[in-house]
Amino acid sequence: VSVRKMASAVPLTTFFLLCALSIGCEGSSSLFSTLEPSLQCSACQFVSKHTRTWVHRKGRKWKKMSDSKKGKWINRGLSQVCNKVPQQTCKYNEDGKMVYADFNELIAKGGALEGLSMSEDINVELENVCKEIIKEYKLEIIDGYSSVKTPSKFNIENELCFELSSACAGDEDLEQLKTEL
């Protein structure tokens, strides 16, 4: 199937979903690479946050686990991370940059929101981008966590979002945070 024919025949979100499911889109780029840089970084942070939450659930038993058990535990978690996309995911403008967020968390915080965008397409988009990130960097994430004595010793956000994918590498504010960690 050619990208041009397929893209003109179906809505964009459906097109990316079909590509993500490997129906075959010659010449298509990944959904992740088509996002603006701030959304790439935001999606990467989502993946790292939810992966960290899953892995840290075993914190006390971590030292007693063999590397292969750690790998299996992380692999199981990675297969579930993308299912954690909030029901009401939105995009909004935060300090001049578009980011993904859980709408309910934003409402709970209060305040004014600029450039708010909500639709089912955003949930699908974030879930598909999440799957792409996991597929691309799964082995590195497993190796990173398997190599440490406690989960907190592996800085997944730094490794995934700055070093491996470079999704957040161009953001000066985040670069400053990275050096403080």
XYZ file of C-alpha atoms in Angstrom:
181
model
C 0.000 0.000 0.000
C 1.462 3.364 -0.881
C 1.480 6.059 1.766
C -0.056 8.630 -0.573
C -3.015 6.399 -1.548
C -3.638 5.264 1.994
C -3.337 8.713 3.583
C -5.874 10.201 1.201
C -8.374 7.360 1.730
C -8.546 7.297 5.535
C -8.435 9.828 8.378
C -4.921 10.637 9.632
C -5.339 8.932 13.020
C -6.577 5.734 11.379
C -3.669 5.918 8.938
C -1.112 6.107 11.758
C -2.895 3.348 13.650
C -2.702 1.080 10.597
C 0.983 1.901 10.167
C 1.624 1.187 13.841
C -0.079 -2.181 13.418
C 2.388 -2.920 10.600
C -0.086 -3.214 7.781
C 2.666 -1.749 5.687
C 3.321 1.829 4.760
C 6.368 2.097 2.552
C 8.143 5.368 3.026
C 6.190 6.315 6.126
C 7.983 7.705 9.115
C 7.108 6.870 12.678
C 4.352 8.804 14.403
C 6.858 9.765 17.092
C 9.152 11.425 14.546
C 6.257 13.448 13.095
C 5.402 15.071 16.438
C 6.714 18.488 17.307
C 9.725 18.297 19.675
C 7.833 19.308 22.831
C 5.261 16.536 22.261
C 8.061 14.010 21.634
C 9.578 14.958 24.972
C 6.199 14.877 26.725
C 5.428 11.403 25.321
C 8.861 10.149 26.388
C 8.299 11.497 29.899
C 4.947 9.701 30.013
C 6.632 6.379 29.128
C 9.446 6.865 31.639
C 7.081 7.910 34.453
C 4.769 4.919 34.016
C 7.646 2.475 33.548
C 9.291 3.781 36.716
C 6.015 3.408 38.643
C 5.667 -0.211 37.518
C 9.257 -1.210 38.236
C 9.432 0.499 41.626
C 6.557 -1.644 42.871
C 9.177 -4.378 43.401
C 11.644 -2.087 45.165
C 12.034 -4.107 48.370
C 12.407 -7.460 46.610
C 14.661 -6.069 43.868
C 17.989 -7.022 45.467
C 16.884 -10.640 45.856
C 15.726 -10.990 42.251
C 18.011 -12.536 39.644
C 18.774 -10.522 36.526
C 16.503 -12.785 34.473
C 13.595 -12.277 36.923
C 14.198 -8.533 36.828
C 14.129 -8.673 33.031
C 10.850 -10.620 33.018
C 9.292 -8.207 35.521
C 10.328 -5.181 33.470
C 9.195 -6.802 30.224
C 5.762 -7.471 31.748
C 5.575 -3.859 32.908
C 6.594 -2.491 29.525
C 3.822 -4.474 27.871
C 1.315 -2.663 30.113
C 2.718 0.873 30.215
C 0.881 2.067 27.111
C -2.441 0.833 28.526
C -2.091 3.493 31.227
C -2.959 6.401 28.926
C -5.530 8.479 30.850
C -9.101 8.374 29.521
C -9.122 12.141 29.036
C -5.711 12.884 27.598
C -5.298 16.356 26.204
C -2.679 18.608 24.689
C -2.176 22.108 25.987
C 0.314 24.932 25.847
C 2.652 24.965 28.852
C 5.222 27.756 28.848
C 4.983 28.106 25.072
C 5.298 24.369 24.360
C 2.591 21.817 23.575
C 2.534 18.880 26.010
C 0.361 15.864 26.762
C -1.510 15.833 30.056
C -4.297 14.126 31.949
C -7.178 16.581 31.731
C -8.540 15.546 35.142
C -5.165 16.297 36.790
C -5.075 19.710 35.111
C -8.559 20.540 36.349
C -7.619 19.445 39.875
C -4.620 21.821 39.808
C -6.768 24.721 38.645
C -5.557 27.780 36.806
C -5.788 28.939 33.223
C -5.004 26.691 30.259
C -3.880 27.900 26.857
C -4.328 26.025 23.606
C -6.276 23.142 25.132
C -7.102 20.375 22.684
C -9.075 17.250 23.569
C -10.291 14.361 21.454
C -10.189 10.576 21.328
C -7.506 10.980 18.640
C -5.105 12.355 21.249
C -5.503 9.234 23.418
C -4.863 7.015 20.396
C -1.904 9.161 19.351
C -0.221 9.000 22.770
C -0.860 5.266 23.076
C 0.665 4.611 19.634
C 3.659 6.848 20.304
C 4.137 5.041 23.612
C 4.162 1.692 21.815
C 6.728 2.992 19.322
C 9.032 4.183 22.105
C 8.738 0.881 23.976
C 9.351 -1.133 20.811
C 12.409 0.931 19.900
C 14.077 1.039 23.334
C 12.751 -2.027 25.165
C 16.086 -3.848 25.386
C 17.932 -0.763 26.631
C 15.306 -0.183 29.342
C 15.490 -3.817 30.471
C 19.310 -3.730 30.487
C 19.349 -0.458 32.400
C 17.084 -1.677 35.168
C 18.639 -5.156 35.299
C 22.080 -3.664 35.881
C 21.258 -1.764 39.095
C 20.896 -2.929 42.689
C 17.760 -0.871 43.304
C 15.310 0.547 40.740
C 15.912 4.087 41.969
C 19.550 3.846 40.816
C 18.465 3.814 37.165
C 17.376 7.221 35.903
C 15.049 6.089 33.134
C 13.985 9.589 32.133
C 17.580 10.700 31.617
C 18.510 7.502 29.793
C 15.393 7.257 27.610
C 14.490 10.886 26.940
C 17.936 12.486 26.742
C 20.465 9.791 25.862
C 18.627 7.185 23.744
C 15.811 9.004 21.935
C 17.108 12.581 22.396
C 13.441 13.609 22.637
C 14.158 16.156 25.376
C 17.748 16.991 24.449
C 17.008 20.347 22.813
C 14.965 21.745 25.703
C 17.170 24.129 27.724
C 14.874 24.051 30.785
C 14.923 20.253 30.879
C 18.668 20.140 30.164
C 19.143 22.263 33.302
C 16.994 19.827 35.312
C 19.008 16.911 33.922
C 22.268 18.382 35.203
C 20.713 18.887 38.647
C 19.661 15.213 38.913
